[in-house]
Coordinates of C-alpha atoms in Angstrom, one line a residue:
M1 CA -13.4 6.0 19.4
G2 CA -11.0 3.3 18.2
M3 CA -10.6 -0.3 19.2
E4 CA -7.1 -0.6 20.6
G5 CA -4.7 -3.5 20.8
L6 CA -6.6 -5.6 18.3
C7 CA -6.6 -9.4 19.1
G8 CA -4.1 -9.0 21.8
S9 CA -1.6 -7.2 19.6
G10 CA 1.5 -5.9 21.3
Y11 CA 3.3 -2.6 21.7
E12 CA 4.7 -0.5 18.8
P13 CA 3.7 -2.3 15.6
G14 CA 5.8 -1.1 12.7
G15 CA 3.4 -1.9 9.8
V16 CA -0.1 -3.1 9.1
A17 CA -1.9 -4.7 6.2
V18 CA -5.6 -5.5 5.5
G19 CA -6.8 -8.4 3.3
D20 CA -9.0 -11.4 3.2
W21 CA -6.8 -14.3 4.4
N22 CA -9.4 -17.1 4.6
G23 CA -11.7 -16.0 1.7
D24 CA -14.8 -15.6 3.9
G25 CA -15.4 -12.0 2.8
A26 CA -14.4 -10.5 6.2
A27 CA -11.4 -8.3 6.6
D28 CA -8.3 -9.8 8.3
I29 CA -5.4 -7.7 9.6
A30 CA -1.7 -8.4 9.8
A31 CA 0.9 -6.4 11.8
S32 CA 4.7 -6.4 12.1
Y33 CA 6.7 -5.8 15.2
P34 CA 10.3 -4.7 14.3
K35 CA 11.6 -4.7 17.8
Y36 CA 10.6 -8.3 18.4
G37 CA 11.0 -9.7 14.9
A38 CA 7.5 -10.9 14.8
V39 CA 4.4 -10.8 12.5
I40 CA 0.9 -11.6 13.7
L41 CA -2.2 -12.4 11.7
C42 CA -5.7 -11.6 13.0
A43 CA -8.9 -13.0 11.5
G44 CA -12.0 -10.7 11.4
D45 CA -15.5 -11.8 12.1
G46 CA -17.1 -9.1 9.9
E47 CA -18.5 -7.3 12.9
G48 CA -15.4 -5.6 14.2
G49 CA -14.0 -8.5 16.3
F50 CA -10.6 -9.9 15.5
T51 CA -8.8 -13.1 16.8
K52 CA -5.2 -14.0 16.4
I53 CA -4.9 -17.0 14.1
G54 CA -1.2 -17.0 13.3
E55 CA 2.2 -15.6 14.0
A56 CA 5.8 -16.0 12.8
A57 CA 9.3 -15.0 13.8
V58 CA 10.9 -13.1 10.9
G59 CA 13.9 -11.4 12.4
R60 CA 14.3 -8.1 14.1
G61 CA 13.6 -5.1 11.9
A62 CA 10.8 -6.6 9.9
A63 CA 8.5 -3.7 9.1
F64 CA 6.6 -3.5 5.8
L65 CA 4.0 -6.1 4.8
A66 CA 1.2 -6.7 2.3
F67 CA -1.3 -9.4 1.6
G68 CA -1.2 -11.4 -1.6
R69 CA -2.7 -14.5 -3.3
L70 CA -0.9 -17.2 -5.3
G71 CA -3.0 -19.1 -7.8
G72 CA -3.2 -22.9 -7.3
A73 CA -1.9 -25.4 -9.8
D74 CA -4.2 -26.4 -12.7
G75 CA -6.7 -23.6 -11.8
G76 CA -7.0 -24.7 -8.1
P77 CA -8.0 -22.2 -5.4
A78 CA -5.6 -19.3 -4.8
E79 CA -3.6 -19.4 -1.7
P80 CA -3.0 -16.4 0.5
F81 CA 0.4 -15.2 1.6
L82 CA 2.0 -12.3 3.5
A83 CA 4.9 -10.5 2.0
V84 CA 7.2 -9.2 4.8
V85 CA 10.1 -6.8 4.1
N86 CA 13.0 -6.5 6.6
P87 CA 15.2 -3.4 6.0
S88 CA 17.7 -4.6 8.6
F89 CA 18.5 -7.7 6.5
D90 CA 17.5 -6.4 3.0
R91 CA 15.1 -9.3 2.4
I92 CA 11.5 -10.4 1.6
D93 CA 9.9 -13.3 3.4
L94 CA 6.7 -14.9 2.0
L95 CA 4.6 -16.4 4.8
F96 CA 2.0 -19.0 4.2
A97 CA -0.4 -20.9 6.5
A98 CA 1.3 -23.7 8.5
E99 CA 0.2 -26.2 11.0
G100 CA -1.6 -24.9 14.1
D101 CA -1.7 -21.2 14.6
S102 CA 1.5 -20.5 12.8
L103 CA 2.8 -18.9 9.6
A104 CA 5.9 -20.1 7.9
P105 CA 8.0 -19.3 4.7
R106 CA 7.6 -21.8 1.9
Y107 CA 10.5 -20.5 0.0
P108 CA 14.0 -19.3 1.0
F109 CA 13.9 -15.5 1.6
F110 CA 14.4 -13.2 -1.4
P111 CA 17.2 -10.6 -1.2
T112 CA 16.3 -7.0 -2.0
G113 CA 18.3 -4.0 -2.8
G114 CA 19.8 -2.0 0.1
D115 CA 17.4 -0.5 2.7
P116 CA 14.0 -1.4 1.3
A117 CA 11.5 1.4 2.3
D118 CA 8.1 0.1 1.2
V119 CA 6.4 -3.0 -0.3
A120 CA 3.6 -3.5 -2.8
V121 CA 1.9 -6.6 -4.3
G122 CA 0.5 -6.6 -7.8
Y123 CA -0.7 -9.2 -10.3
L124 CA 0.1 -10.0 -13.9
D125 CA -3.4 -11.2 -14.8
E126 CA -6.9 -9.9 -14.3
E127 CA -8.0 -12.8 -12.2
E128 CA -5.1 -11.9 -9.8
R129 CA -3.6 -15.4 -9.5
I130 CA -0.1 -14.5 -10.7
P131 CA 1.5 -12.1 -8.2
F132 CA 4.6 -10.1 -8.0
I133 CA 6.1 -8.3 -5.0
A134 CA 8.0 -5.0 -5.3
T135 CA 10.1 -3.0 -2.9
A136 CA 11.6 0.5 -3.2
N137 CA 15.2 0.4 -2.1
R138 CA 16.8 3.6 -0.7
E139 CA 20.4 2.6 -0.4
T140 CA 20.8 1.0 -3.8
E141 CA 18.3 3.4 -5.3
D142 CA 16.4 0.8 -7.3
A143 CA 13.4 -1.5 -7.0
T144 CA 13.3 -5.2 -6.4
L145 CA 10.7 -7.4 -8.1
V146 CA 9.9 -10.9 -7.0
V147 CA 7.7 -12.4 -9.8
W148 CA 5.8 -15.7 -10.0
D149 CA 6.4 -17.3 -13.4
G150 CA 3.9 -20.2 -12.9
E151 CA 6.4 -22.6 -11.4
A152 CA 8.7 -20.5 -9.1
F153 CA 9.5 -17.0 -8.0
R154 CA 12.3 -15.1 -9.8
T155 CA 14.0 -11.9 -8.6
D156 CA 14.6 -8.9 -10.9
T157 CA 16.1 -5.5 -10.3
L158 CA 14.3 -2.4 -11.7
A159 CA 16.4 0.7 -12.4
V160 CA 14.4 3.7 -11.0
A161 CA 16.6 6.6 -12.0
G162 CA 15.5 8.5 -15.1
P163 CA 17.7 10.1 -17.7
G164 CA 19.9 12.8 -16.0
R165 CA 18.5 11.9 -12.6
P166 CA 21.1 9.9 -10.7
N167 CA 20.5 8.8 -7.1
P168 CA 16.7 9.3 -7.0
Y169 CA 16.4 7.9 -3.4
P170 CA 13.2 5.9 -4.0
S171 CA 11.0 6.4 -0.9
A172 CA 7.7 4.7 -1.6
I173 CA 6.1 2.3 -4.1
A174 CA 2.6 1.2 -5.1
A175 CA 1.2 -1.4 -7.5
G176 CA -2.0 -1.0 -9.4
D177 CA -3.6 -0.3 -12.8
L178 CA -2.0 2.8 -14.3
D179 CA -2.8 2.2 -18.0
G180 CA -6.4 1.2 -17.7
D181 CA -5.9 -2.4 -19.1
G182 CA -7.8 -4.0 -16.1
R183 CA -4.6 -5.5 -14.6
R184 CA -2.9 -4.3 -11.4
D185 CA 0.5 -5.0 -13.1
D186 CA 2.0 -1.4 -13.0
L187 CA 4.2 0.4 -10.6
L188 CA 4.4 3.9 -9.2
V189 CA 7.7 4.8 -7.5
A190 CA 8.4 8.0 -5.6
A191 CA 11.8 9.6 -6.1
R192 CA 12.3 11.7 -3.0
K193 CA 15.5 13.5 -4.1
Y194 CA 13.9 15.1 -7.2
D195 CA 10.3 15.5 -6.0
L196 CA 9.1 13.1 -8.7
V197 CA 7.2 9.9 -9.3
Y198 CA 8.1 7.4 -12.0
T199 CA 5.4 5.2 -13.6
F200 CA 6.2 1.7 -15.0
T201 CA 3.7 -0.5 -16.9
G202 CA 4.0 -4.2 -16.7
D203 CA 3.6 -7.0 -19.3
E204 CA 2.3 -10.5 -18.9
D205 CA 5.9 -11.7 -18.1
G206 CA 6.4 -9.2 -15.3
R207 CA 8.8 -7.0 -17.2
M208 CA 8.4 -3.3 -16.4
E209 CA 8.7 -0.5 -19.0
R210 CA 9.1 3.2 -18.2
R211 CA 6.2 4.3 -20.4
F212 CA 5.5 7.9 -19.4
D213 CA 7.8 10.9 -18.5
E214 CA 8.4 11.6 -14.9
V215 CA 5.6 13.4 -13.0
R216 CA 6.5 16.3 -10.6
T217 CA 5.0 16.1 -7.1
G218 CA 5.2 18.1 -3.9
R219 CA 8.4 18.3 -2.1
A220 CA 9.8 15.2 -0.5
P221 CA 7.2 12.6 -1.6
S222 CA 6.6 10.2 1.3
A223 CA 3.8 7.8 0.3
V224 CA 1.9 6.8 -2.8
A225 CA -1.4 5.0 -3.6
I226 CA -3.3 4.1 -6.8
G227 CA -7.0 4.1 -7.4
S228 CA -9.7 4.3 -10.1
L229 CA -12.3 6.9 -10.9
G230 CA -15.6 6.5 -12.8
G231 CA -15.2 4.5 -16.0
G232 CA -12.1 2.8 -14.7
V233 CA -9.9 5.9 -15.2
P234 CA -6.7 5.4 -13.2
Y235 CA -5.5 8.0 -10.7
F236 CA -2.9 8.2 -8.0
I237 CA -2.1 10.2 -5.0
V238 CA 1.3 11.3 -3.6
T239 CA 1.8 12.8 -0.1
S240 CA 4.5 15.4 0.5
G241 CA 6.6 15.5 3.6
L242 CA 7.6 19.1 3.2
D243 CA 4.5 20.6 1.6
R244 CA 2.3 19.0 4.2
G245 CA -0.5 17.6 2.0
A246 CA -1.2 15.4 -1.0
T247 CA -1.5 15.8 -4.7
F248 CA -3.9 13.9 -7.0
F249 CA -3.2 12.9 -10.6
R250 CA -5.5 11.3 -13.1
H251 CA -4.7 9.4 -16.3
D252 CA -4.6 11.7 -19.4
P253 CA -3.6 9.9 -22.6
E254 CA -3.0 13.2 -24.4
S255 CA -0.4 14.3 -21.9
R256 CA 3.3 13.3 -22.4
F257 CA 3.4 12.6 -18.7
G258 CA 0.5 10.2 -19.0
F259 CA -1.2 11.9 -16.0
R260 CA -2.3 15.4 -15.1
R261 CA -2.8 17.0 -11.7
F262 CA -6.5 17.5 -10.7
A263 CA -6.5 18.2 -7.0
D264 CA -4.4 19.3 -4.0
I265 CA -5.2 19.0 -0.3
G266 CA -3.4 20.5 2.7
G267 CA -2.5 18.5 5.7
G268 CA -0.5 18.4 8.8
R269 CA 3.2 17.6 9.3
R270 CA 5.0 14.5 8.2
P271 CA 2.5 12.2 6.4
V272 CA 3.9 8.6 6.7
A273 CA 1.2 6.5 4.9
A274 CA -1.5 6.8 2.3
D275 CA -4.2 4.3 1.1
I276 CA -7.1 4.2 -1.3
L277 CA -10.2 2.1 -0.9
G278 CA -12.7 1.8 -3.8
V279 CA -16.5 1.6 -3.2
G280 CA -17.7 -1.2 -5.4
E281 CA -18.0 -0.2 -9.1
T282 CA -19.1 3.3 -8.4
G283 CA -15.8 5.0 -9.1
V284 CA -16.1 6.5 -5.6
S285 CA -13.2 5.9 -3.2
Y286 CA -11.9 6.8 0.2
F287 CA -8.4 8.3 0.5
A288 CA -6.6 8.1 3.9
M289 CA -3.5 10.0 4.9
V290 CA -1.7 9.2 8.2
E291 CA 0.4 12.0 9.8
R292 CA 3.0 11.2 12.3
R293 CA 3.9 14.7 13.6
T294 CA 0.3 15.7 14.2
E295 CA -0.7 12.3 15.4
R296 CA -3.9 12.1 13.3
W297 CA -5.5 10.5 10.3
V298 CA -7.5 12.3 7.6
I299 CA -10.0 10.8 5.3
H300 CA -11.2 12.3 2.0
L301 CA -13.9 11.2 -0.4
V302 CA -13.0 11.1 -4.1
D303 CA -16.1 10.9 -6.3
G304 CA -16.2 9.3 -9.8
E305 CA -15.5 12.6 -11.5
G306 CA -12.5 13.4 -9.4
E307 CA -14.0 15.8 -7.0
V308 CA -12.3 15.7 -3.6
Q309 CA -13.9 16.5 -0.2
L310 CA -12.9 16.1 3.4
L311 CA -14.9 13.3 5.0
E312 CA -13.6 13.1 8.6
Q313 CA -10.4 13.3 10.6
M314 CA -9.2 12.4 14.1
R315 CA -6.4 14.0 16.0
D316 CA -4.2 12.9 18.9
I317 CA -5.0 9.3 18.1
D318 CA -1.6 7.7 19.0
K319 CA 2.1 8.3 19.4
R320 CA 4.7 7.4 16.9
L321 CA 2.4 6.6 14.0
H322 CA 4.1 4.4 11.3
D323 CA 1.4 3.1 9.1
G324 CA -2.4 3.0 8.3
K325 CA -4.6 1.0 6.0
L326 CA -8.3 1.1 4.9
G327 CA -10.7 -1.8 4.6
F328 CA -14.3 -3.0 4.8
L329 CA -15.3 -5.2 7.7
R330 CA -17.2 -7.5 5.3
D331 CA -18.2 -7.7 1.6
G332 CA -17.6 -4.1 0.8
E333 CA -19.5 -2.7 3.8
R334 CA -18.7 -0.9 7.0
P335 CA -15.4 0.8 6.1
F336 CA -12.6 1.3 8.7
I337 CA -9.0 2.5 9.0
V338 CA -6.5 0.7 11.2
T339 CA -3.3 2.5 12.3
A340 CA 0.0 1.3 13.7
G341 CA 1.6 3.6 16.3
E342 CA 2.2 2.7 19.9
R343 CA -0.6 0.2 19.4
L344 CA -2.8 -1.3 16.7
V345 CA -6.0 0.7 16.6
L346 CA -9.1 0.3 14.4
Y347 CA -11.6 3.2 13.8
P348 CA -15.0 2.8 12.0
L349 CA -15.7 5.4 9.3
F350 CA -18.7 7.0 7.8
V351 CA -20.4 4.9 5.2
I352 CA -20.6 6.0 1.6
E353 CA -23.5 4.8 -0.5
E354 CA -23.9 6.0 -4.1
G355 CA -21.4 8.8 -3.5
R356 CA -23.2 10.1 -0.4
M357 CA -22.2 10.0 3.3
H358 CA -24.5 8.1 5.7

């Protein structure tokens, strides 16, 4: 059974994020509430308990959010932030800790392209102190990048459409390491109109290059996630809204696409979220898919060689599912999934040790 209404969270959260806000090794959870224009932050105790430690008013419609960290000046401690995307106002707010139990923007909001549909946080360095925030924008059919240059954030626009592919309708975005250089400075963007994903590799200045050819996916790609297999081999997963499942691709330097398909899984109807959680340095990872129409989540195990097996699933978990994220309660142990539907609900998962289920 799940733990509902975490830390007094309210009705109908629109999005959820998992991270370590205070650096204590325990997972913390943030949730957005589009109807009320609010974001809450809940600190975890590492045992499954959560306490609200912050909240902010960000305007009605705020939906997508992600944790990030900004490196301190002169090598000082990195500072956590929440990136919150509001499709109603086409903007990103970056929230930092403020006095008392509040969160507050430190910078003016950053405009995005029209109707941002997703958000991702990546880093230009291996130490993950130089962040960038990216959104996929459906109306303007591009991506917005907000990049830290060491002194301030700058905003760039990334053209998503490939040659001969106008109006791609970008529907999802993920940041991670797609070229195996050890930095999560690359982007994966789903083009829903053409059933494709585009891969972009980043440089140390935050400039994105379309390095590989487009990769064909299932019909109507709806969510994307990036992970790593054994030996640090990059892979990614794309869910399909019409084919009712997900497709797995692994890095292949000999392919002109840069990646090759290595697995497919079936699923229910209308997947709305996907996430990958790595298990230490083993190359083993959990993959979660949240399905709105069937009101369930499904967890698969991906081993270091790319073998995929069903781990567990739960049906009829909540109405109107919007989002779901994976995490460890503390220090890489006790995995869980948290979903946003009518309420915020956390479910503990089976534990994987050395590639085996316990």
